[in-house]
mmCIF file of C-alpha atoms in Angstrom:
data_model
loop_
_atom_site.group_PDB
_atom_site.id
_atom_site.type_symbol
_atom_site.label_atom_id
_atom_site.label_comp_id
_atom_site.label_asym_id
_atom_site.label_seq_id
_atom_site.Cartn_x
_atom_site.Cartn_y
_atom_site.Cartn_z
ATOM 1 C CA MET A 1 76.815 -146.615 58.214
ATOM 2 C CA LEU A 2 76.832 -144.370 61.308
ATOM 3 C CA PHE A 3 79.636 -141.862 61.709
ATOM 4 C CA ARG A 4 80.960 -140.586 65.034
ATOM 5 C CA THR A 5 78.896 -137.882 66.688
ATOM 6 C CA VAL A 6 81.599 -135.208 66.693
ATOM 7 C CA PRO A 7 83.188 -133.429 63.713
ATOM 8 C CA ILE A 8 86.325 -135.277 62.662
ATOM 9 C CA THR A 9 88.951 -135.004 59.988
ATOM 10 C CA MET A 10 88.466 -138.002 57.695
ATOM 11 C CA THR A 11 91.220 -140.405 56.842
ATOM 12 C CA THR A 12 91.983 -141.158 53.195
ATOM 13 C CA GLU A 13 90.122 -144.460 53.518
ATOM 14 C CA ILE A 14 86.877 -142.790 54.629
ATOM 15 C CA SER A 15 87.061 -139.968 52.086
ATOM 16 C CA THR A 16 87.237 -142.458 49.232
ATOM 17 C CA PHE A 17 84.527 -144.685 50.683
ATOM 18 C CA ILE A 18 81.750 -142.271 49.701
ATOM 19 C CA ASN A 19 82.578 -140.451 46.493
ATOM 20 C CA ILE A 20 80.136 -137.549 46.442
ATOM 21 C CA LYS A 21 81.758 -136.085 43.343
ATOM 22 C CA GLU A 22 79.854 -138.712 41.399
ATOM 23 C CA PRO A 23 76.160 -139.720 41.546
ATOM 24 C CA ARG A 24 75.123 -142.543 43.865
ATOM 25 C CA TRP A 25 74.249 -144.861 40.980
ATOM 26 C CA ASP A 26 76.451 -146.155 38.135
ATOM 27 C CA GLN A 27 76.351 -143.520 35.388
ATOM 28 C CA GLY A 28 77.704 -145.976 32.849
ATOM 29 C CA THR A 29 74.244 -147.526 32.539
ATOM 30 C CA PHE A 30 70.929 -146.015 31.467
ATOM 31 C CA MET A 31 69.206 -147.395 34.591
ATOM 32 C CA GLY A 32 71.793 -145.797 36.866
ATOM 33 C CA ARG A 33 71.407 -142.443 35.119
ATOM 34 C CA ALA A 34 67.609 -142.746 35.262
ATOM 35 C CA LYS A 35 67.675 -143.287 39.042
ATOM 36 C CA HIS A 36 69.976 -140.277 39.375
ATOM 37 C CA PHE A 37 67.725 -137.972 37.346
ATOM 38 C CA PHE A 38 64.492 -139.179 38.955
ATOM 39 C CA THR A 39 66.053 -137.854 42.166
ATOM 40 C CA VAL A 40 67.448 -134.611 40.724
ATOM 41 C CA THR A 41 64.262 -133.702 38.800
ATOM 42 C CA ASP A 42 61.908 -134.591 41.678
ATOM 43 C CA PRO A 43 59.367 -131.694 41.672
ATOM 44 C CA ARG A 44 59.247 -131.789 45.472
ATOM 45 C CA ASN A 45 62.737 -130.235 45.504
ATOM 46 C CA VAL A 46 61.142 -126.964 44.383
ATOM 47 C CA LEU A 47 59.476 -126.731 47.813
ATOM 48 C CA LEU A 48 62.755 -126.861 49.739
ATOM 49 C CA THR A 49 63.460 -123.734 51.781
ATOM 50 C CA ASN A 50 66.615 -121.616 51.509
ATOM 51 C CA GLU A 51 67.576 -122.886 54.969
ATOM 52 C CA GLN A 52 67.385 -126.499 53.776
ATOM 53 C CA LEU A 53 69.411 -125.684 50.655
ATOM 54 C CA GLU A 54 72.095 -123.853 52.608
ATOM 55 C CA ASN A 55 72.269 -126.682 55.142
ATOM 56 C CA ALA A 56 72.791 -129.214 52.333
ATOM 57 C CA ASN A 57 75.430 -126.920 50.828
ATOM 58 C CA LYS A 58 77.249 -126.778 54.173
ATOM 59 C CA VAL A 59 77.108 -130.564 54.668
ATOM 60 C CA ILE A 60 78.581 -131.168 51.202
ATOM 61 C CA SER A 61 81.200 -128.395 51.484
ATOM 62 C CA ASP A 62 82.306 -129.650 54.912
ATOM 63 C CA TYR A 63 82.477 -133.260 53.727
ATOM 64 C CA ARG A 64 84.640 -132.283 50.765
ATOM 65 C CA GLN A 65 87.022 -130.594 53.193
ATOM 66 C CA GLY A 66 87.146 -133.682 55.387
ATOM 67 C CA VAL A 67 84.720 -132.571 58.108
ATOM 68 C CA MET A 68 81.456 -134.341 58.950
ATOM 69 C CA SER A 69 78.426 -132.877 60.687
ATOM 70 C CA PRO A 70 77.564 -134.470 64.074
ATOM 71 C CA GLY A 71 75.588 -137.702 63.707
ATOM 72 C CA LEU A 72 75.712 -137.653 59.899
ATOM 73 C CA THR A 73 74.657 -140.946 58.285
ATOM 74 C CA GLU A 74 75.403 -142.175 54.788
ATOM 75 C CA ASP A 75 71.781 -141.775 53.672
ATOM 76 C CA GLU A 76 71.697 -138.223 55.034
ATOM 77 C CA LEU A 77 74.891 -137.428 53.143
ATOM 78 C CA TRP A 78 73.421 -138.682 49.866
ATOM 79 C CA ARG A 79 70.192 -136.798 50.537
ATOM 80 C CA ALA A 80 72.224 -133.622 51.088
ATOM 81 C CA LYS A 81 74.126 -134.259 47.868
ATOM 82 C CA TYR A 82 70.950 -134.563 45.811
ATOM 83 C CA ILE A 83 69.462 -131.452 47.388
ATOM 84 C CA PHE A 84 72.751 -129.714 46.547
ATOM 85 C CA ASP A 85 72.766 -131.049 42.975
ATOM 86 C CA SER A 86 69.166 -129.970 42.405
ATOM 87 C CA ALA A 87 69.820 -126.342 43.350
ATOM 88 C CA PHE A 88 73.501 -125.516 42.764
ATOM 89 C CA HIS A 89 75.313 -125.344 39.417
ATOM 90 C CA PRO A 90 77.897 -128.167 39.062
ATOM 91 C CA ASP A 91 80.578 -125.914 37.527
ATOM 92 C CA THR A 92 80.082 -122.521 39.181
ATOM 93 C CA GLY A 93 78.634 -123.643 42.511
ATOM 94 C CA GLU A 94 76.085 -120.809 42.301
ATOM 95 C CA LYS A 95 72.530 -121.289 43.532
ATOM 96 C CA MET A 96 70.413 -121.609 40.399
ATOM 97 C CA ILE A 97 67.286 -119.582 39.662
ATOM 98 C CA LEU A 98 64.290 -121.497 41.039
ATOM 99 C CA ILE A 99 62.365 -121.911 37.766
ATOM 100 C CA GLY A 100 65.580 -122.758 35.933
ATOM 101 C CA ARG A 101 66.295 -125.829 38.047
ATOM 102 C CA MET A 102 65.524 -129.261 36.594
ATOM 103 C CA SER A 103 63.226 -129.935 39.559
ATOM 104 C CA ALA A 104 60.981 -127.118 38.256
ATOM 105 C CA GLN A 105 60.704 -128.687 34.794
ATOM 106 C CA VAL A 106 57.576 -130.743 35.472
ATOM 107 C CA PRO A 107 55.399 -128.093 37.192
ATOM 108 C CA MET A 108 56.480 -125.303 34.835
ATOM 109 C CA ASN A 109 56.361 -127.301 31.605
ATOM 110 C CA MET A 110 53.058 -129.015 32.355
ATOM 111 C CA THR A 111 51.401 -125.628 32.818
ATOM 112 C CA ILE A 112 52.977 -123.917 29.818
ATOM 113 C CA THR A 113 52.712 -126.900 27.464
ATOM 114 C CA GLY A 114 49.141 -127.634 28.495
ATOM 115 C CA CYS A 115 48.148 -124.058 27.715
ATOM 116 C CA MET A 116 50.077 -124.035 24.423
ATOM 117 C CA MET A 117 48.168 -127.100 23.315
ATOM 118 C CA THR A 118 44.809 -125.763 24.466
ATOM 119 C CA PHE A 119 45.075 -122.219 23.110
ATOM 120 C CA TYR A 120 46.594 -122.787 19.667
ATOM 121 C CA ARG A 121 43.824 -121.690 17.328
ATOM 122 C CA THR A 122 44.262 -117.885 17.316
ATOM 123 C CA THR A 123 47.322 -115.808 16.437
ATOM 124 C CA PRO A 124 47.401 -113.790 19.719
ATOM 125 C CA ALA A 125 47.213 -117.023 21.764
ATOM 126 C CA VAL A 126 50.012 -118.651 19.722
ATOM 127 C CA VAL A 127 52.244 -115.586 20.107
ATOM 128 C CA LEU A 128 51.554 -115.272 23.847
ATOM 129 C CA TRP A 129 52.196 -118.906 24.789
ATOM 130 C CA GLN A 130 55.201 -119.385 22.490
ATOM 131 C CA TRP A 131 56.696 -116.223 23.990
ATOM 132 C CA ILE A 132 56.065 -117.493 27.537
ATOM 133 C CA ASN A 133 57.531 -120.898 26.623
ATOM 134 C CA GLN A 134 60.672 -119.462 25.059
ATOM 135 C CA SER A 135 61.156 -117.062 27.960
ATOM 136 C CA PHE A 136 61.066 -120.057 30.275
ATOM 137 C CA ASN A 137 63.366 -122.085 27.990
ATOM 138 C CA ALA A 138 65.871 -119.242 27.854
ATOM 139 C CA ILE A 139 66.065 -119.234 31.665
ATOM 140 C CA VAL A 140 66.441 -123.044 31.795
ATOM 141 C CA ASN A 141 69.083 -123.149 29.046
ATOM 142 C CA TYR A 142 71.153 -120.411 30.656
ATOM 143 C CA THR A 143 70.775 -121.850 34.164
ATOM 144 C CA ASN A 144 71.877 -125.338 33.039
ATOM 145 C CA ARG A 145 74.680 -124.286 30.704
ATOM 146 C CA SER A 146 78.038 -126.046 30.828
ATOM 147 C CA GLY A 147 81.157 -124.279 32.057
ATOM 148 C CA ASP A 148 81.817 -121.347 34.347
ATOM 149 C CA ALA A 149 82.069 -118.413 31.902
ATOM 150 C CA PRO A 150 79.101 -115.981 31.873
ATOM 151 C CA LEU A 151 77.234 -114.759 28.787
ATOM 152 C CA SER A 152 77.042 -111.033 28.128
ATOM 153 C CA VAL A 153 73.699 -109.238 28.242
ATOM 154 C CA ASN A 154 73.967 -108.703 24.475
ATOM 155 C CA GLN A 155 74.488 -112.431 23.819
ATOM 156 C CA LEU A 156 71.577 -113.334 26.105
ATOM 157 C CA GLY A 157 69.304 -110.838 24.348
ATOM 158 C CA THR A 158 70.244 -112.092 20.882
ATOM 159 C CA ALA A 159 69.617 -115.714 21.833
ATOM 160 C CA TYR A 160 66.299 -114.927 23.484
ATOM 161 C CA VAL A 161 64.920 -112.826 20.623
ATOM 162 C CA SER A 162 66.109 -115.278 17.942
ATOM 163 C CA ALA A 163 64.614 -118.334 19.655
ATOM 164 C CA THR A 164 61.307 -116.619 20.407
ATOM 165 C CA THR A 165 61.016 -115.306 16.847
ATOM 166 C CA GLY A 166 61.832 -118.738 15.426
ATOM 167 C CA ALA A 167 59.246 -120.493 17.607
ATOM 168 C CA VAL A 168 56.471 -117.999 16.889
ATOM 169 C CA ALA A 169 57.202 -117.966 13.147
ATOM 170 C CA THR A 170 57.182 -121.781 13.024
ATOM 171 C CA ALA A 171 53.920 -122.009 14.969
ATOM 172 C CA LEU A 172 52.142 -119.350 12.915
ATOM 173 C CA GLY A 173 53.406 -120.791 9.623
ATOM 174 C CA LEU A 174 52.293 -124.306 10.489
ATOM 175 C CA ASN A 175 48.963 -123.037 11.822
ATOM 176 C CA ALA A 176 48.313 -121.380 8.464
ATOM 177 C CA LEU A 177 49.155 -124.591 6.614
ATOM 178 C CA THR A 178 46.937 -126.781 8.791
ATOM 179 C CA LYS A 179 43.765 -124.656 8.778
ATOM 180 C CA HIS A 180 42.148 -126.897 6.198
ATOM 181 C CA ILE A 181 43.512 -130.176 7.560
ATOM 182 C CA SER A 182 42.384 -132.436 10.403
ATOM 183 C CA PRO A 183 42.118 -130.707 13.806
ATOM 184 C CA LEU A 184 44.372 -133.442 15.195
ATOM 185 C CA VAL A 185 47.227 -132.244 12.979
ATOM 186 C CA GLY A 186 46.643 -128.712 14.238
ATOM 187 C CA ARG A 187 47.078 -129.928 17.806
ATOM 188 C CA LEU A 188 50.595 -131.118 16.942
ATOM 189 C CA VAL A 189 51.705 -127.682 15.696
ATOM 190 C CA PRO A 190 52.947 -126.566 19.156
ATOM 191 C CA PHE A 191 55.248 -129.585 19.298
ATOM 192 C CA ALA A 192 56.777 -128.742 15.906
ATOM 193 C CA ALA A 193 57.306 -125.163 17.084
ATOM 194 C CA VAL A 194 58.931 -126.300 20.339
ATOM 195 C CA ALA A 195 61.243 -128.709 18.489
ATOM 196 C CA ALA A 196 62.304 -125.949 16.068
ATOM 197 C CA ALA A 197 62.818 -123.503 18.919
ATOM 198 C CA ASN A 198 65.011 -125.958 20.849
ATOM 199 C CA CYS A 199 67.278 -126.218 17.806
ATOM 200 C CA ILE A 200 67.626 -122.417 17.893
ATOM 201 C CA ASN A 201 67.426 -121.556 21.583
ATOM 202 C CA ILE A 202 69.902 -124.010 23.082
ATOM 203 C CA PRO A 203 72.832 -123.335 20.702
ATOM 204 C CA LEU A 204 72.267 -119.575 20.957
ATOM 205 C CA MET A 205 72.003 -119.536 24.742
ATOM 206 C CA ARG A 206 75.241 -121.525 24.832
ATOM 207 C CA GLN A 207 76.964 -119.715 21.971
ATOM 208 C CA ARG A 208 79.931 -118.756 24.127
ATOM 209 C CA GLU A 209 80.725 -122.452 24.547
ATOM 210 C CA LEU A 210 80.657 -122.938 20.769
ATOM 211 C CA LYS A 211 83.061 -120.010 20.297
ATOM 212 C CA HIS A 212 85.452 -120.542 23.188
ATOM 213 C CA GLY A 213 84.862 -124.150 24.256
ATOM 214 C CA ILE A 214 83.825 -125.843 27.509
ATOM 215 C CA PRO A 215 86.162 -127.032 30.261
ATOM 216 C CA ILE A 216 87.541 -130.529 29.738
ATOM 217 C CA THR A 217 89.273 -132.697 32.335
ATOM 218 C CA ASP A 218 90.975 -136.043 32.703
ATOM 219 C CA GLU A 219 89.373 -138.859 34.705
ATOM 220 C CA ASN A 220 90.737 -137.349 37.938
ATOM 221 C CA ASP A 221 89.087 -133.955 37.264
ATOM 222 C CA ASN A 222 92.353 -132.223 36.377
ATOM 223 C CA ARG A 223 91.480 -129.404 33.971
ATOM 224 C CA LEU A 224 93.126 -129.795 30.576
ATOM 225 C CA GLY A 225 91.721 -126.792 28.698
ATOM 226 C CA GLU A 226 88.588 -125.757 26.781
ATOM 227 C CA SER A 227 87.244 -127.513 23.689
ATOM 228 C CA THR A 228 84.745 -126.334 21.071
ATOM 229 C CA THR A 229 84.489 -129.897 19.734
ATOM 230 C CA ALA A 230 83.324 -131.084 23.150
ATOM 231 C CA ALA A 231 80.885 -128.159 23.248
ATOM 232 C CA LYS A 232 79.326 -129.204 19.938
ATOM 233 C CA GLN A 233 78.818 -132.769 21.180
ATOM 234 C CA ALA A 234 77.389 -131.553 24.495
ATOM 235 C CA ILE A 235 74.925 -129.134 22.901
ATOM 236 C CA SER A 236 73.755 -131.605 20.246
ATOM 237 C CA GLN A 237 73.043 -134.186 22.952
ATOM 238 C CA VAL A 238 71.064 -131.651 24.985
ATOM 239 C CA VAL A 239 69.010 -130.613 21.915
ATOM 240 C CA VAL A 240 68.107 -134.246 21.187
ATOM 241 C CA SER A 241 67.169 -135.012 24.801
ATOM 242 C CA ARG A 242 65.082 -131.810 25.124
ATOM 243 C CA ILE A 243 63.080 -132.556 21.963
ATOM 244 C CA LEU A 244 62.471 -136.146 23.072
ATOM 245 C CA MET A 245 61.599 -134.879 26.558
ATOM 246 C CA ALA A 246 58.789 -132.781 25.078
ATOM 247 C CA SER A 247 57.572 -135.526 22.729
ATOM 248 C CA PRO A 248 55.323 -137.668 24.991
ATOM 249 C CA GLY A 249 53.626 -134.685 26.618
ATOM 250 C CA MET A 250 52.997 -132.970 23.296
ATOM 251 C CA ALA A 251 52.203 -136.019 21.153
ATOM 252 C CA ILE A 252 50.060 -138.261 23.394
ATOM 253 C CA PRO A 253 47.577 -135.733 24.917
ATOM 254 C CA PRO A 254 46.428 -134.409 21.496
ATOM 255 C CA PHE A 255 45.127 -137.860 20.547
ATOM 256 C CA LEU A 256 43.349 -138.236 23.896
ATOM 257 C CA MET A 257 41.922 -134.711 23.827
ATOM 258 C CA ASN A 258 40.731 -135.151 20.257
ATOM 259 C CA THR A 259 38.620 -138.061 21.497
ATOM 260 C CA LEU A 260 37.560 -136.511 24.808
ATOM 261 C CA GLU A 261 36.294 -133.302 23.216
ATOM 262 C CA LYS A 262 33.746 -135.326 21.267
ATOM 263 C CA LYS A 263 32.303 -136.710 24.508
ATOM 264 C CA ALA A 264 29.361 -135.208 26.374
ATOM 265 C CA PHE A 265 31.433 -134.224 29.433
ATOM 266 C CA LEU A 266 33.694 -131.716 27.667
ATOM 267 C CA LYS A 267 30.819 -130.471 25.528
ATOM 268 C CA LYS A 268 28.987 -129.645 28.759
ATOM 269 C CA PHE A 269 32.099 -128.321 30.567
ATOM 270 C CA PRO A 270 34.442 -126.956 27.828
ATOM 271 C CA TRP A 271 36.425 -124.977 30.412
ATOM 272 C CA MET A 272 37.778 -128.300 31.736
ATOM 273 C CA SER A 273 39.792 -128.797 28.561
ATOM 274 C CA ALA A 274 42.820 -126.805 29.766
ATOM 275 C CA PRO A 275 43.069 -128.400 33.257
ATOM 276 C CA ILE A 276 42.707 -131.908 31.806
ATOM 277 C CA GLN A 277 45.393 -131.193 29.224
ATOM 278 C CA VAL A 278 47.736 -129.784 31.874
ATOM 279 C CA VAL A 279 47.312 -132.934 34.018
ATOM 280 C CA LEU A 280 47.912 -135.235 31.034
ATOM 281 C CA VAL A 281 51.058 -133.339 30.075
ATOM 282 C CA GLY A 282 52.247 -133.382 33.685
ATOM 283 C CA PHE A 283 51.832 -137.160 33.923
ATOM 284 C CA CYS A 284 53.927 -137.622 30.772
ATOM 285 C CA LEU A 285 56.619 -135.191 31.959
ATOM 286 C CA VAL A 286 57.062 -136.883 35.350
ATOM 287 C CA PHE A 287 58.573 -139.822 33.454
ATOM 288 C CA ALA A 288 59.851 -138.162 30.257
ATOM 289 C CA THR A 289 61.979 -135.521 32.038
ATOM 290 C CA PRO A 290 64.300 -137.854 34.007
ATOM 291 C CA LEU A 291 64.339 -140.601 31.367
ATOM 292 C CA CYS A 292 65.359 -138.204 28.578
ATOM 293 C CA CYS A 293 67.930 -136.483 30.792
ATOM 294 C CA ALA A 294 69.369 -139.986 31.274
ATOM 295 C CA LEU A 295 69.815 -140.680 27.547
ATOM 296 C CA PHE A 296 73.394 -139.367 27.661
ATOM 297 C CA PRO A 297 75.829 -139.314 30.597
ATOM 298 C CA GLN A 298 75.953 -135.975 32.417
ATOM 299 C CA LYS A 299 79.718 -136.350 32.523
ATOM 300 C CA SER A 300 80.280 -137.008 28.834
ATOM 301 C CA SER A 301 83.547 -138.092 27.319
ATOM 302 C CA MET A 302 85.385 -138.376 24.029
ATOM 303 C CA SER A 303 88.720 -139.576 22.740
ATOM 304 C CA VAL A 304 91.589 -137.073 22.717
ATOM 305 C CA SER A 305 92.025 -137.872 19.000
ATOM 306 C CA ARG A 306 88.644 -136.212 18.268
ATOM 307 C CA LEU A 307 89.628 -132.867 19.806
ATOM 308 C CA GLU A 308 90.978 -129.835 17.953
ATOM 309 C CA PRO A 309 94.533 -130.529 16.657
ATOM 310 C CA ASP A 310 96.188 -127.820 18.782
ATOM 311 C CA LEU A 311 94.433 -129.060 21.922
ATOM 312 C CA GLN A 312 95.437 -132.648 21.128
ATOM 313 C CA GLU A 313 99.056 -131.559 20.902
ATOM 314 C CA LYS A 314 98.837 -129.585 24.152
ATOM 315 C CA ILE A 315 97.400 -132.565 26.039
ATOM 316 C CA ARG A 316 99.941 -135.026 24.603
ATOM 317 C CA VAL A 317 102.769 -132.776 25.776
ATOM 318 C CA SER A 318 101.424 -131.903 29.237
ATOM 319 C CA HIS A 319 99.529 -135.166 29.978
ATOM 320 C CA PRO A 320 101.007 -137.875 27.718
ATOM 321 C CA GLY A 321 99.060 -140.736 29.305
ATOM 322 C CA VAL A 322 95.599 -139.231 28.791
ATOM 323 C CA GLU A 323 93.581 -140.939 26.034
ATOM 324 C CA ARG A 324 90.078 -139.781 26.987
ATOM 325 C CA ILE A 325 88.721 -136.454 28.229
ATOM 326 C CA TYR A 326 85.559 -135.648 30.211
ATOM 327 C CA PHE A 327 83.183 -132.684 30.364
ATOM 328 C CA ASN A 328 79.843 -131.606 31.808
ATOM 329 C CA LYS A 329 77.368 -131.596 28.908
ATOM 330 C CA GLY A 330 74.805 -129.431 30.703
ATOM 331 C CA LEU A 331 71.080 -130.253 30.784
#
């Protein structure tokens, strides 16, 4: 569809024709969510310049106010929306830290995970790479939190130290237990450490949501309050998807590397082990990242009857017709 070539104020009909508040594809289906997240997590978005990001921000902001850029087409509008979604927080509207964006997940995780799985035999290497991984995770978890309330420096520090300590302790403990077992089992230790750390890091980085709740709305985006019950569901879904997201890249390459390292090529060029592992992990993450993000709807929902009793009562009084509430679960 081609719009007029001068800025215009849209009629109600046009403004409802393209609903940019929602993704382009049906989020009620796994396939629709997968298409959405393949676009949002596209690693090429990391290469976008600040000028391109600000231009997309302007196109979306203007469109929401009923003004269209000259010559804007429908495809260009959707492209601007996905650039906007990849770089700006859905609740606060702030530009997210570059390495915290979901589009940075593949390049960052393939490098860190590949190195974790290559250098896992010595204590200094385990400590170094688990620390780097949890530092990165802390940034991602904070950047992709739900809601618009900031964490204090003290809360951030506590979450970061606790998650890093938990990951390192898990890795070192499992390394000690697997010293006399098959090398293949030892290769899976980093995955166990990452899974344990996700169970610690994500809830701690989002502890304010567990204490005070996350914003909930009705189907028309009218804010109804904050719910800790919704926060628990959101965080548990993110923990599950993050662990599953790491699974292919941390479970498949060890089996391949265990075989490859017995071949003449890697015996002759042992330094190639890390680059090969990084590439294998990257290939897995290109598919695992968007598919696992798509396991649960970004805009999650639950019945009003499952909320805290006082919040249920408040909603029944102020919005008697509302039976279901919605919230951003974070990523």
